[in-house]
GROMACS .gro file of C-alpha atoms in nm:
model
  503
    1UNK     CA    1   0.000   0.000   0.000
    2UNK     CA    2   0.304   0.230   0.028
    3UNK     CA    3   0.264   0.534  -0.197
    4UNK     CA    4   0.601   0.714  -0.217
    5UNK     CA    5   0.711   0.821  -0.563
    6UNK     CA    6   0.948   1.116  -0.512
    7UNK     CA    7   1.262   0.902  -0.467
    8UNK     CA    8   1.360   0.536  -0.488
    9UNK     CA    9   1.546   0.560  -0.155
   10UNK     CA   10   1.241   0.688   0.032
   11UNK     CA   11   1.019   0.423  -0.129
   12UNK     CA   12   1.254   0.146  -0.012
   13UNK     CA   13   1.275   0.294   0.337
   14UNK     CA   14   0.897   0.318   0.373
   15UNK     CA   15   0.841  -0.022   0.213
   16UNK     CA   16   1.086  -0.220   0.425
   17UNK     CA   17   0.993  -0.082   0.771
   18UNK     CA   18   0.846  -0.420   0.876
   19UNK     CA   19   1.081  -0.645   0.678
   20UNK     CA   20   1.328  -0.846   0.890
   21UNK     CA   21   1.496  -1.102   0.659
   22UNK     CA   22   1.644  -1.062   0.311
   23UNK     CA   23   1.364  -1.284   0.176
   24UNK     CA   24   1.101  -1.054   0.329
   25UNK     CA   25   1.275  -0.753   0.175
   26UNK     CA   26   1.292  -0.907  -0.174
   27UNK     CA   27   0.931  -1.020  -0.141
   28UNK     CA   28   0.812  -0.670  -0.047
   29UNK     CA   29   1.002  -0.512  -0.338
   30UNK     CA   30   0.865  -0.775  -0.580
   31UNK     CA   31   0.502  -0.738  -0.464
   32UNK     CA   32   0.524  -0.359  -0.480
   33UNK     CA   33   0.667  -0.347  -0.834
   34UNK     CA   34   0.424  -0.612  -0.965
   35UNK     CA   35   0.126  -0.411  -0.837
   36UNK     CA   36   0.237  -0.054  -0.910
   37UNK     CA   37   0.435  -0.052  -1.236
   38UNK     CA   38   0.238  -0.113  -1.552
   39UNK     CA   39   0.379  -0.223  -1.885
   40UNK     CA   40   0.426   0.070  -2.120
   41UNK     CA   41   0.267  -0.046  -2.444
   42UNK     CA   42   0.307   0.295  -2.612
   43UNK     CA   43   0.671   0.322  -2.506
   44UNK     CA   44   0.738  -0.028  -2.642
   45UNK     CA   45   0.629   0.089  -2.988
   46UNK     CA   46   0.796   0.432  -2.968
   47UNK     CA   47   1.131   0.402  -2.788
   48UNK     CA   48   1.202   0.779  -2.814
   49UNK     CA   49   0.944   0.850  -2.541
   50UNK     CA   50   1.100   0.592  -2.314
   51UNK     CA   51   1.332   0.615  -2.014
   52UNK     CA   52   1.434   0.305  -1.818
   53UNK     CA   53   1.603   0.507  -1.541
   54UNK     CA   54   1.466   0.379  -1.206
   55UNK     CA   55   1.349   0.724  -1.090
   56UNK     CA   56   1.163   0.783  -1.421
   57UNK     CA   57   1.001   0.440  -1.400
   58UNK     CA   58   0.891   0.514  -1.044
   59UNK     CA   59   0.748   0.856  -1.124
   60UNK     CA   60   0.572   0.758  -1.448
   61UNK     CA   61   0.450   0.428  -1.295
   62UNK     CA   62   0.512   0.248  -1.623
   63UNK     CA   63   0.797   0.100  -1.824
   64UNK     CA   64   0.910  -0.196  -2.034
   65UNK     CA   65   1.113  -0.495  -1.905
   66UNK     CA   66   1.441  -0.295  -1.894
   67UNK     CA   67   1.279  -0.050  -1.653
   68UNK     CA   68   1.121  -0.317  -1.433
   69UNK     CA   69   1.454  -0.501  -1.399
   70UNK     CA   70   1.650  -0.177  -1.344
   71UNK     CA   71   1.413  -0.054  -1.071
   72UNK     CA   72   1.423  -0.398  -0.906
   73UNK     CA   73   1.803  -0.398  -0.910
   74UNK     CA   74   1.829  -0.048  -0.759
   75UNK     CA   75   1.570  -0.113  -0.485
   76UNK     CA   76   1.758  -0.431  -0.384
   77UNK     CA   77   2.088  -0.247  -0.384
   78UNK     CA   78   1.946   0.022  -0.148
   79UNK     CA   79   1.812  -0.259   0.073
   80UNK     CA   80   2.159  -0.417   0.083
   81UNK     CA   81   2.070  -0.724  -0.122
   82UNK     CA   82   2.286  -0.852  -0.408
   83UNK     CA   83   2.087  -0.835  -0.730
   84UNK     CA   84   2.174  -0.858  -1.101
   85UNK     CA   85   1.989  -0.735  -1.406
   86UNK     CA   86   2.000  -1.011  -1.671
   87UNK     CA   87   1.944  -0.983  -2.046
   88UNK     CA   88   1.850  -1.252  -2.292
   89UNK     CA   89   1.591  -1.402  -2.526
   90UNK     CA   90   1.240  -1.484  -2.409
   91UNK     CA   91   0.942  -1.678  -2.538
   92UNK     CA   92   0.704  -1.400  -2.451
   93UNK     CA   93   0.476  -1.171  -2.649
   94UNK     CA   94   0.500  -1.223  -3.026
   95UNK     CA   95   0.689  -1.551  -2.994
   96UNK     CA   96   0.603  -1.802  -3.269
   97UNK     CA   97   0.641  -2.175  -3.203
   98UNK     CA   98   0.966  -2.315  -3.338
   99UNK     CA   99   1.113  -1.972  -3.428
  100UNK     CA  100   1.486  -1.902  -3.408
  101UNK     CA  101   1.644  -1.618  -3.207
  102UNK     CA  102   1.906  -1.388  -3.360
  103UNK     CA  103   2.045  -1.041  -3.293
  104UNK     CA  104   2.011  -0.845  -2.970
  105UNK     CA  105   1.845  -0.977  -2.657
  106UNK     CA  106   1.474  -0.895  -2.632
  107UNK     CA  107   1.401  -0.918  -2.258
  108UNK     CA  108   1.538  -0.831  -1.913
  109UNK     CA  109   1.486  -0.992  -1.571
  110UNK     CA  110   1.671  -1.033  -1.239
  111UNK     CA  111   1.870  -1.269  -1.022
  112UNK     CA  112   1.885  -1.214  -0.642
  113UNK     CA  113   2.122  -1.364  -0.388
  114UNK     CA  114   1.939  -1.512  -0.088
  115UNK     CA  115   2.050  -1.757   0.179
  116UNK     CA  116   2.374  -1.849   0.006
  117UNK     CA  117   2.256  -1.891  -0.352
  118UNK     CA  118   2.119  -1.712  -0.658
  119UNK     CA  119   1.749  -1.716  -0.750
  120UNK     CA  120   1.567  -1.600  -1.065
  121UNK     CA  121   1.264  -1.373  -1.096
  122UNK     CA  122   1.083  -1.169  -1.362
  123UNK     CA  123   0.875  -0.877  -1.229
  124UNK     CA  124   0.756  -0.775  -1.578
  125UNK     CA  125   0.582  -1.109  -1.627
  126UNK     CA  126   0.480  -1.114  -1.262
  127UNK     CA  127   0.279  -0.791  -1.299
  128UNK     CA  128   0.032  -0.887  -1.570
  129UNK     CA  129  -0.015  -0.936  -1.941
  130UNK     CA  130  -0.064  -0.753  -2.269
  131UNK     CA  131  -0.346  -0.845  -2.507
  132UNK     CA  132  -0.292  -1.017  -2.844
  133UNK     CA  133  -0.285  -0.693  -3.041
  134UNK     CA  134  -0.028  -0.546  -2.796
  135UNK     CA  135  -0.238  -0.235  -2.732
  136UNK     CA  136  -0.354  -0.289  -2.375
  137UNK     CA  137  -0.185  -0.404  -2.052
  138UNK     CA  138  -0.387  -0.566  -1.770
  139UNK     CA  139  -0.253  -0.603  -1.414
  140UNK     CA  140  -0.279  -0.976  -1.340
  141UNK     CA  141  -0.039  -1.083  -1.068
  142UNK     CA  142   0.151  -1.404  -1.147
  143UNK     CA  143   0.324  -1.575  -0.853
  144UNK     CA  144   0.499  -1.819  -1.085
  145UNK     CA  145   0.782  -1.581  -1.179
  146UNK     CA  146   0.897  -1.520  -0.820
  147UNK     CA  147   1.207  -1.729  -0.738
  148UNK     CA  148   1.115  -1.979  -1.010
  149UNK     CA  149   1.310  -2.305  -1.021
  150UNK     CA  150   1.584  -2.262  -1.287
  151UNK     CA  151   1.473  -2.584  -1.464
  152UNK     CA  152   1.131  -2.423  -1.521
  153UNK     CA  153   1.257  -2.068  -1.579
  154UNK     CA  154   1.472  -2.183  -1.875
  155UNK     CA  155   1.150  -2.292  -2.043
  156UNK     CA  156   1.096  -1.932  -2.162
  157UNK     CA  157   1.404  -1.729  -2.050
  158UNK     CA  158   1.743  -1.774  -2.222
  159UNK     CA  159   2.012  -1.545  -2.071
  160UNK     CA  160   2.293  -1.403  -2.290
  161UNK     CA  161   2.540  -1.541  -2.036
  162UNK     CA  162   2.472  -1.914  -1.996
  163UNK     CA  163   2.602  -1.913  -1.635
  164UNK     CA  164   2.280  -1.731  -1.540
  165UNK     CA  165   2.073  -2.032  -1.642
  166UNK     CA  166   2.184  -2.163  -1.298
  167UNK     CA  167   2.170  -2.511  -1.453
  168UNK     CA  168   2.417  -2.794  -1.500
  169UNK     CA  169   2.453  -2.883  -1.780
  170UNK     CA  170   2.337  -2.563  -1.950
  171UNK     CA  171   2.103  -2.559  -2.250
  172UNK     CA  172   2.220  -2.454  -2.595
  173UNK     CA  173   2.024  -2.190  -2.785
  174UNK     CA  174   1.921  -2.460  -3.035
  175UNK     CA  175   1.774  -2.670  -2.756
  176UNK     CA  176   1.596  -2.365  -2.615
  177UNK     CA  177   1.446  -2.295  -2.958
  178UNK     CA  178   1.319  -2.646  -3.022
  179UNK     CA  179   1.194  -2.718  -2.668
  180UNK     CA  180   0.824  -2.721  -2.585
  181UNK     CA  181   0.684  -2.399  -2.441
  182UNK     CA  182   0.496  -2.471  -2.119
  183UNK     CA  183   0.357  -2.145  -1.995
  184UNK     CA  184   0.320  -2.064  -1.626
  185UNK     CA  185  -0.037  -2.203  -1.613
  186UNK     CA  186   0.107  -2.545  -1.699
  187UNK     CA  187   0.298  -2.551  -1.370
  188UNK     CA  188   0.045  -2.353  -1.163
  189UNK     CA  189  -0.218  -2.620  -1.242
  190UNK     CA  190   0.020  -2.891  -1.122
  191UNK     CA  191   0.066  -3.051  -1.465
  192UNK     CA  192   0.371  -3.274  -1.477
  193UNK     CA  193   0.470  -3.348  -1.835
  194UNK     CA  194   0.359  -3.330  -2.195
  195UNK     CA  195   0.444  -3.559  -2.486
  196UNK     CA  196   0.586  -3.507  -2.740
  197UNK     CA  197   0.842  -3.267  -2.593
  198UNK     CA  198   0.912  -3.081  -2.917
  199UNK     CA  199   0.730  -2.768  -3.030
  200UNK     CA  200   0.667  -2.900  -3.382
  201UNK     CA  201   0.485  -3.231  -3.442
  202UNK     CA  202   0.452  -3.410  -3.775
  203UNK     CA  203   0.145  -3.619  -3.855
  204UNK     CA  204   0.187  -3.985  -3.947
  205UNK     CA  205  -0.077  -4.114  -4.190
  206UNK     CA  206  -0.280  -3.805  -4.113
  207UNK     CA  207  -0.270  -3.842  -3.735
  208UNK     CA  208  -0.076  -3.678  -3.452
  209UNK     CA  209  -0.102  -3.751  -3.080
  210UNK     CA  210  -0.041  -3.543  -2.770
  211UNK     CA  211  -0.072  -3.643  -2.405
  212UNK     CA  212  -0.045  -3.459  -2.075
  213UNK     CA  213   0.026  -3.611  -1.733
  214UNK     CA  214  -0.095  -3.449  -1.414
  215UNK     CA  215  -0.136  -3.525  -1.044
  216UNK     CA  216  -0.496  -3.434  -0.976
  217UNK     CA  217  -0.820  -3.453  -1.170
  218UNK     CA  218  -0.798  -3.185  -1.439
  219UNK     CA  219  -1.035  -3.093  -1.722
  220UNK     CA  220  -0.892  -3.022  -2.068
  221UNK     CA  221  -1.000  -2.877  -2.401
  222UNK     CA  222  -0.807  -2.802  -2.719
  223UNK     CA  223  -0.817  -2.589  -3.030
  224UNK     CA  224  -0.666  -2.684  -3.364
  225UNK     CA  225  -0.664  -2.376  -3.587
  226UNK     CA  226  -0.923  -2.227  -3.355
  227UNK     CA  227  -1.176  -2.517  -3.345
  228UNK     CA  228  -1.201  -2.847  -3.158
  229UNK     CA  229  -1.349  -3.037  -3.453
  230UNK     CA  230  -1.073  -3.258  -3.585
  231UNK     CA  231  -0.966  -3.440  -3.274
  232UNK     CA  232  -1.055  -3.702  -3.021
  233UNK     CA  233  -0.970  -3.612  -2.666
  234UNK     CA  234  -1.006  -3.854  -2.378
  235UNK     CA  235  -0.967  -3.773  -2.009
  236UNK     CA  236  -0.757  -4.006  -1.798
  237UNK     CA  237  -0.732  -4.023  -1.416
  238UNK     CA  238  -0.390  -3.862  -1.442
  239UNK     CA  239  -0.413  -3.648  -1.752
  240UNK     CA  240  -0.546  -3.663  -2.104
  241UNK     CA  241  -0.475  -3.806  -2.447
  242UNK     CA  242  -0.552  -3.630  -2.773
  243UNK     CA  243  -0.545  -3.770  -3.127
  244UNK     CA  244  -0.581  -3.513  -3.401
  245UNK     CA  245  -0.661  -3.563  -3.767
  246UNK     CA  246  -0.619  -3.230  -3.951
  247UNK     CA  247  -0.843  -3.218  -4.259
  248UNK     CA  248  -0.604  -2.990  -4.451
  249UNK     CA  249  -0.231  -3.023  -4.519
  250UNK     CA  250   0.012  -2.755  -4.402
  251UNK     CA  251   0.091  -2.612  -4.057
  252UNK     CA  252  -0.173  -2.581  -3.788
  253UNK     CA  253  -0.154  -2.418  -3.448
  254UNK     CA  254  -0.263  -2.654  -3.169
  255UNK     CA  255  -0.346  -2.514  -2.825
  256UNK     CA  256  -0.422  -2.719  -2.514
  257UNK     CA  257  -0.629  -2.562  -2.234
  258UNK     CA  258  -0.686  -2.687  -1.879
  259UNK     CA  259  -0.862  -2.609  -1.552
  260UNK     CA  260  -0.887  -2.787  -1.216
  261UNK     CA  261  -1.194  -3.013  -1.197
  262UNK     CA  262  -1.310  -2.834  -0.882
  263UNK     CA  263  -1.345  -2.505  -1.070
  264UNK     CA  264  -1.678  -2.593  -1.228
  265UNK     CA  265  -1.732  -2.235  -1.349
  266UNK     CA  266  -1.364  -2.149  -1.386
  267UNK     CA  267  -1.194  -2.045  -1.705
  268UNK     CA  268  -0.981  -2.282  -1.913
  269UNK     CA  269  -0.623  -2.149  -1.933
  270UNK     CA  270  -0.391  -2.220  -2.224
  271UNK     CA  271  -0.113  -2.449  -2.095
  272UNK     CA  272   0.060  -2.569  -2.412
  273UNK     CA  273   0.105  -2.480  -2.776
  274UNK     CA  274   0.228  -2.691  -3.064
  275UNK     CA  275   0.266  -2.649  -3.438
  276UNK     CA  276   0.129  -2.951  -3.625
  277UNK     CA  277   0.278  -3.013  -3.969
  278UNK     CA  278   0.033  -3.220  -4.171
  279UNK     CA  279   0.165  -3.398  -4.482
  280UNK     CA  280  -0.141  -3.608  -4.567
  281UNK     CA  281  -0.509  -3.609  -4.468
  282UNK     CA  282  -0.702  -3.910  -4.336
  283UNK     CA  283  -1.047  -3.848  -4.490
  284UNK     CA  284  -1.205  -4.145  -4.309
  285UNK     CA  285  -1.148  -3.963  -3.980
  286UNK     CA  286  -1.387  -3.680  -4.050
  287UNK     CA  287  -1.585  -3.643  -3.729
  288UNK     CA  288  -1.949  -3.533  -3.710
  289UNK     CA  289  -1.978  -3.169  -3.606
  290UNK     CA  290  -2.195  -3.270  -3.309
  291UNK     CA  291  -1.903  -3.458  -3.153
  292UNK     CA  292  -1.829  -3.296  -2.819
  293UNK     CA  293  -1.487  -3.301  -2.645
  294UNK     CA  294  -1.377  -3.491  -2.441
  295UNK     CA  295  -1.509  -3.815  -2.596
  296UNK     CA  296  -1.589  -4.140  -2.414
  297UNK     CA  297  -1.631  -4.221  -2.045
  298UNK     CA  298  -1.382  -4.103  -1.780
  299UNK     CA  299  -1.340  -4.024  -1.409
  300UNK     CA  300  -1.559  -3.724  -1.482
  301UNK     CA  301  -1.855  -3.931  -1.609
  302UNK     CA  302  -1.804  -4.167  -1.316
  303UNK     CA  303  -1.858  -3.870  -1.085
  304UNK     CA  304  -2.188  -3.811  -1.268
  305UNK     CA  305  -2.297  -4.166  -1.179
  306UNK     CA  306  -2.203  -4.366  -1.492
  307UNK     CA  307  -1.998  -4.656  -1.355
  308UNK     CA  308  -1.831  -4.962  -1.509
  309UNK     CA  309  -1.877  -4.876  -1.879
  310UNK     CA  310  -1.878  -5.177  -2.115
  311UNK     CA  311  -1.683  -4.957  -2.362
  312UNK     CA  312  -1.402  -4.760  -2.194
  313UNK     CA  313  -1.275  -4.638  -2.536
  314UNK     CA  314  -1.418  -4.328  -2.705
  315UNK     CA  315  -1.482  -4.502  -3.039
  316UNK     CA  316  -1.722  -4.794  -3.089
  317UNK     CA  317  -1.667  -4.980  -3.416
  318UNK     CA  318  -1.955  -5.185  -3.552
  319UNK     CA  319  -1.954  -5.391  -3.867
  320UNK     CA  320  -2.323  -5.485  -3.882
  321UNK     CA  321  -2.452  -5.148  -3.761
  322UNK     CA  322  -2.558  -5.276  -3.419
  323UNK     CA  323  -2.396  -5.221  -3.083
  324UNK     CA  324  -2.485  -5.204  -2.720
  325UNK     CA  325  -2.336  -5.003  -2.433
  326UNK     CA  326  -2.396  -5.085  -2.067
  327UNK     CA  327  -2.332  -4.897  -1.742
  328UNK     CA  328  -2.402  -4.942  -1.377
  329UNK     CA  329  -2.592  -4.630  -1.275
  330UNK     CA  330  -2.558  -4.435  -0.952
  331UNK     CA  331  -2.874  -4.381  -0.747
  332UNK     CA  332  -3.167  -4.171  -0.866
  333UNK     CA  333  -3.045  -4.119  -1.224
  334UNK     CA  334  -3.269  -4.086  -1.526
  335UNK     CA  335  -3.101  -4.116  -1.869
  336UNK     CA  336  -3.173  -3.978  -2.214
  337UNK     CA  337  -2.969  -4.062  -2.525
  338UNK     CA  338  -2.966  -3.930  -2.881
  339UNK     CA  339  -2.793  -4.015  -3.207
  340UNK     CA  340  -2.643  -3.756  -3.443
  341UNK     CA  341  -2.476  -3.769  -3.782
  342UNK     CA  342  -2.389  -3.508  -4.045
  343UNK     CA  343  -2.549  -3.685  -4.338
  344UNK     CA  344  -2.873  -3.806  -4.185
  345UNK     CA  345  -3.210  -3.683  -4.312
  346UNK     CA  346  -3.387  -3.828  -4.008
  347UNK     CA  347  -3.568  -3.604  -3.759
  348UNK     CA  348  -3.431  -3.584  -3.406
  349UNK     CA  349  -3.727  -3.785  -3.282
  350UNK     CA  350  -3.662  -4.062  -3.536
  351UNK     CA  351  -3.289  -4.069  -3.453
  352UNK     CA  352  -3.375  -4.111  -3.087
  353UNK     CA  353  -3.581  -4.417  -3.182
  354UNK     CA  354  -3.266  -4.589  -3.309
  355UNK     CA  355  -3.164  -4.622  -2.943
  356UNK     CA  356  -3.344  -4.848  -2.699
  357UNK     CA  357  -3.296  -4.823  -2.322
  358UNK     CA  358  -3.319  -5.135  -2.112
  359UNK     CA  359  -3.295  -5.122  -1.734
  360UNK     CA  360  -3.210  -5.425  -1.524
  361UNK     CA  361  -3.179  -5.329  -1.158
  362UNK     CA  362  -2.908  -5.058  -1.142
  363UNK     CA  363  -2.776  -5.150  -1.487
  364UNK     CA  364  -2.871  -4.970  -1.804
  365UNK     CA  365  -2.817  -5.101  -2.156
  366UNK     CA  366  -2.838  -4.875  -2.461
  367UNK     CA  367  -2.908  -5.088  -2.769
  368UNK     CA  368  -2.826  -4.906  -3.093
  369UNK     CA  369  -2.934  -4.997  -3.447
  370UNK     CA  370  -2.782  -4.752  -3.697
  371UNK     CA  371  -3.008  -4.626  -3.980
  372UNK     CA  372  -2.713  -4.628  -4.225
  373UNK     CA  373  -2.333  -4.650  -4.248
  374UNK     CA  374  -2.112  -4.360  -4.139
  375UNK     CA  375  -1.990  -4.180  -3.827
  376UNK     CA  376  -2.244  -4.117  -3.552
  377UNK     CA  377  -2.234  -3.939  -3.218
  378UNK     CA  378  -2.413  -4.109  -2.930
  379UNK     CA  379  -2.492  -3.832  -2.680
  380UNK     CA  380  -2.586  -3.923  -2.325
  381UNK     CA  381  -2.782  -3.690  -2.096
  382UNK     CA  382  -2.891  -3.740  -1.735
  383UNK     CA  383  -3.077  -3.584  -1.447
  384UNK     CA  384  -3.188  -3.680  -1.099
  385UNK     CA  385  -3.519  -3.866  -1.115
  386UNK     CA  386  -3.634  -3.661  -0.819
  387UNK     CA  387  -3.552  -3.340  -1.007
  388UNK     CA  388  -3.824  -3.205  -1.239
  389UNK     CA  389  -3.575  -2.995  -1.437
  390UNK     CA  390  -3.402  -3.056  -1.768
  391UNK     CA  391  -3.152  -3.325  -1.860
  392UNK     CA  392  -2.783  -3.223  -1.852
  393UNK     CA  393  -2.539  -3.333  -2.120
  394UNK     CA  394  -2.287  -3.577  -1.967
  395UNK     CA  395  -2.072  -3.726  -2.245
  396UNK     CA  396  -2.064  -3.885  -2.590
  397UNK     CA  397  -1.921  -4.170  -2.795
  398UNK     CA  398  -1.822  -4.184  -3.159
  399UNK     CA  399  -1.983  -4.483  -3.333
  400UNK     CA  400  -1.837  -4.575  -3.672
  401UNK     CA  401  -1.973  -4.819  -3.928
  402UNK     CA  402  -1.810  -4.862  -4.270
  403UNK     CA  403  -2.048  -5.129  -4.401
  404UNK     CA  404  -2.261  -4.954  -4.665
  405UNK     CA  405  -2.518  -5.239  -4.667
  406UNK     CA  406  -2.630  -5.139  -4.318
  407UNK     CA  407  -2.986  -5.007  -4.292
  408UNK     CA  408  -3.166  -5.079  -3.966
  409UNK     CA  409  -3.522  -4.961  -3.905
  410UNK     CA  410  -3.601  -4.772  -3.584
  411UNK     CA  411  -3.717  -4.949  -3.268
  412UNK     CA  412  -4.093  -4.942  -3.200
  413UNK     CA  413  -4.236  -4.624  -3.057
  414UNK     CA  414  -4.308  -4.643  -2.685
  415UNK     CA  415  -4.565  -4.450  -2.482
  416UNK     CA  416  -4.554  -4.320  -2.123
  417UNK     CA  417  -4.712  -4.639  -1.985
  418UNK     CA  418  -4.411  -4.836  -2.113
  419UNK     CA  419  -4.206  -4.852  -1.794
  420UNK     CA  420  -3.830  -4.818  -1.759
  421UNK     CA  421  -3.766  -5.179  -1.665
  422UNK     CA  422  -3.992  -5.333  -1.933
  423UNK     CA  423  -3.805  -5.503  -2.214
  424UNK     CA  424  -3.876  -5.602  -2.575
  425UNK     CA  425  -3.721  -5.934  -2.673
  426UNK     CA  426  -3.904  -5.954  -3.006
  427UNK     CA  427  -3.984  -5.799  -3.247
  428UNK     CA  428  -3.708  -5.540  -3.202
  429UNK     CA  429  -3.771  -5.375  -3.536
  430UNK     CA  430  -4.033  -5.101  -3.537
  431UNK     CA  431  -4.117  -5.197  -3.895
  432UNK     CA  432  -4.301  -5.529  -3.930
  433UNK     CA  433  -4.328  -5.732  -4.253
  434UNK     CA  434  -4.672  -5.729  -4.422
  435UNK     CA  435  -4.900  -6.037  -4.430
  436UNK     CA  436  -4.694  -6.237  -4.185
  437UNK     CA  437  -4.733  -6.402  -3.852
  438UNK     CA  438  -4.506  -6.212  -3.613
  439UNK     CA  439  -4.385  -6.357  -3.285
  440UNK     CA  440  -4.406  -6.128  -2.975
  441UNK     CA  441  -4.210  -6.171  -2.655
  442UNK     CA  442  -4.217  -5.886  -2.402
  443UNK     CA  443  -4.099  -5.860  -2.043
  444UNK     CA  444  -4.351  -5.664  -1.835
  445UNK     CA  445  -4.467  -5.684  -1.475
  446UNK     CA  446  -4.760  -5.569  -1.265
  447UNK     CA  447  -5.023  -5.592  -1.538
  448UNK     CA  448  -5.328  -5.812  -1.581
  449UNK     CA  449  -5.362  -5.853  -1.960
  450UNK     CA  450  -5.174  -5.778  -2.282
  451UNK     CA  451  -5.328  -5.746  -2.628
  452UNK     CA  452  -5.172  -5.689  -2.968
  453UNK     CA  453  -5.405  -5.487  -3.189
  454UNK     CA  454  -5.363  -5.535  -3.565
  455UNK     CA  455  -5.652  -5.590  -3.811
  456UNK     CA  456  -5.765  -5.833  -3.542
  457UNK     CA  457  -5.680  -5.845  -3.172
  458UNK     CA  458  -5.441  -6.109  -3.038
  459UNK     CA  459  -5.400  -6.173  -2.665
  460UNK     CA  460  -5.052  -6.258  -2.532
  461UNK     CA  461  -5.013  -6.516  -2.258
  462UNK     CA  462  -4.792  -6.484  -1.954
  463UNK     CA  463  -4.512  -6.732  -1.912
  464UNK     CA  464  -4.242  -6.688  -1.643
  465UNK     CA  465  -4.255  -6.309  -1.646
  466UNK     CA  466  -4.269  -6.289  -2.027
  467UNK     CA  467  -4.578  -6.213  -2.234
  468UNK     CA  468  -4.574  -6.418  -2.555
  469UNK     CA  469  -4.787  -6.483  -2.859
  470UNK     CA  470  -4.829  -6.419  -3.232
  471UNK     CA  471  -5.013  -6.163  -3.437
  472UNK     CA  472  -5.086  -6.144  -3.810
  473UNK     CA  473  -5.003  -5.821  -3.989
  474UNK     CA  474  -5.225  -5.856  -4.297
  475UNK     CA  475  -5.466  -5.574  -4.374
  476UNK     CA  476  -5.320  -5.313  -4.137
  477UNK     CA  477  -5.069  -5.028  -4.142
  478UNK     CA  478  -4.998  -5.013  -3.768
  479UNK     CA  479  -4.981  -5.259  -3.480
  480UNK     CA  480  -5.029  -5.154  -3.116
  481UNK     CA  481  -4.943  -5.334  -2.796
  482UNK     CA  482  -5.194  -5.254  -2.521
  483UNK     CA  483  -5.216  -5.350  -2.155
  484UNK     CA  484  -5.482  -5.382  -1.890
  485UNK     CA  485  -5.313  -5.260  -1.576
  486UNK     CA  486  -5.583  -5.406  -1.356
  487UNK     CA  487  -5.816  -5.703  -1.407
  488UNK     CA  488  -6.114  -5.487  -1.306
  489UNK     CA  489  -6.036  -5.212  -1.558
  490UNK     CA  490  -6.228  -5.213  -1.881
  491UNK     CA  491  -5.990  -4.980  -2.068
  492UNK     CA  492  -5.651  -5.053  -2.220
  493UNK     CA  493  -5.343  -4.831  -2.230
  494UNK     CA  494  -5.120  -4.819  -2.539
  495UNK     CA  495  -4.758  -4.907  -2.461
  496UNK     CA  496  -4.593  -4.973  -2.803
  497UNK     CA  497  -4.658  -4.888  -3.164
  498UNK     CA  498  -4.518  -5.071  -3.471
  499UNK     CA  499  -4.548  -4.975  -3.840
  500UNK     CA  500  -4.620  -5.237  -4.106
  501UNK     CA  501  -4.433  -5.237  -4.439
  502UNK     CA  502  -4.640  -5.128  -4.738
  503UNK     CA  503  -4.690  -5.384  -5.012
   0.00000   0.00000   0.00000
């Protein structure tokens, strides 16, 4: 809170009244500079207006890195602490992945001597950030650049004098240039490592992969050339894996973002950047635009009550166009699922009828019959049964089927009286053949009578919990299954509706 700007000496005196140790002194100087000196965006563009003399920096309250480092050095010197101003290259504003550094140094920072050894810090980067167009500075304090471990500091600071890396062995400039840039968020979020460790990645057969390891549950997203369309990201207990399939050749910027899982509302911060060089495109891996990242089940979906998935992988391959996914559900969960594809002319309602839900105790099975070949997204939504509100999106799978012969009709339409734990064993197809005898087998409980209504009415008989019988489809366009819930009732409720093929 100290507000002395007439001389650097007086500022230091006022600021360090309470400070006892050298560490406390350095900390006070650091905190003060980071919160009172703003980055001079105008001065950066027009050097003639600029002075980096400590007193000028103090009185104007703004400067560029030279001025920050110079003021830091002088304040330490007045406080009796050994401090050096260091110059070198930095991967800061305007840095392009994989670029080379030539000519004069472009950044300045400090080293301070505390408790018998040197430490590195950067008050410019500690104070805040400039926007992408380099026209506006925002104070945003960043703890990361205070006494940073040299092995992490070298990630984006390369001193002219290699001794000031404070590393053994030291890095060469070439290594510095080709190394991955992890920005401070990477370490602040507790991320441990990223693979590959080079800034530029080349696709192989149209695919490139990236993975990140971390300690605690972390949520990730990514952008490839600004969208998250051409990838498949899966969350793991200790990180994430991303496969990308660029749909154009050339170089693409890939950004990885992360946030702690506890920060439900929090912002995703960029933690990594790569350049992806794509030599050839894998057209088969064109994902539907409805595909939502991350894909597949994970620790996150487990938290939402979807346990023990039959398919832990994000992609389900089916050759005959049929597949089935099962989960054990947590308590009080109601599920909704929908099917999406880019080249489907079906209405949303019809697409939903290509999925059948079957409940057995706390297990749910989603049976899927695809209407045609291609790539589909199976989206899964849930809500508490006790909650009247809307369903929330939980996660999705990618279902792929290359077999062009595939053409499954929808499942029969069900009505509200069709209960969650009822089950159709046959006929599964919602489209029945004309002029045929069709066998019915349904699993229903707590009802007195079941009828199948076609041109004529056919009763089903109960046998060990199943209702069975036959019906003839001639002379009708629709077939209904109806139940008497109570032997004393005279009216029937519709539970299922089938269509009959036209001749």
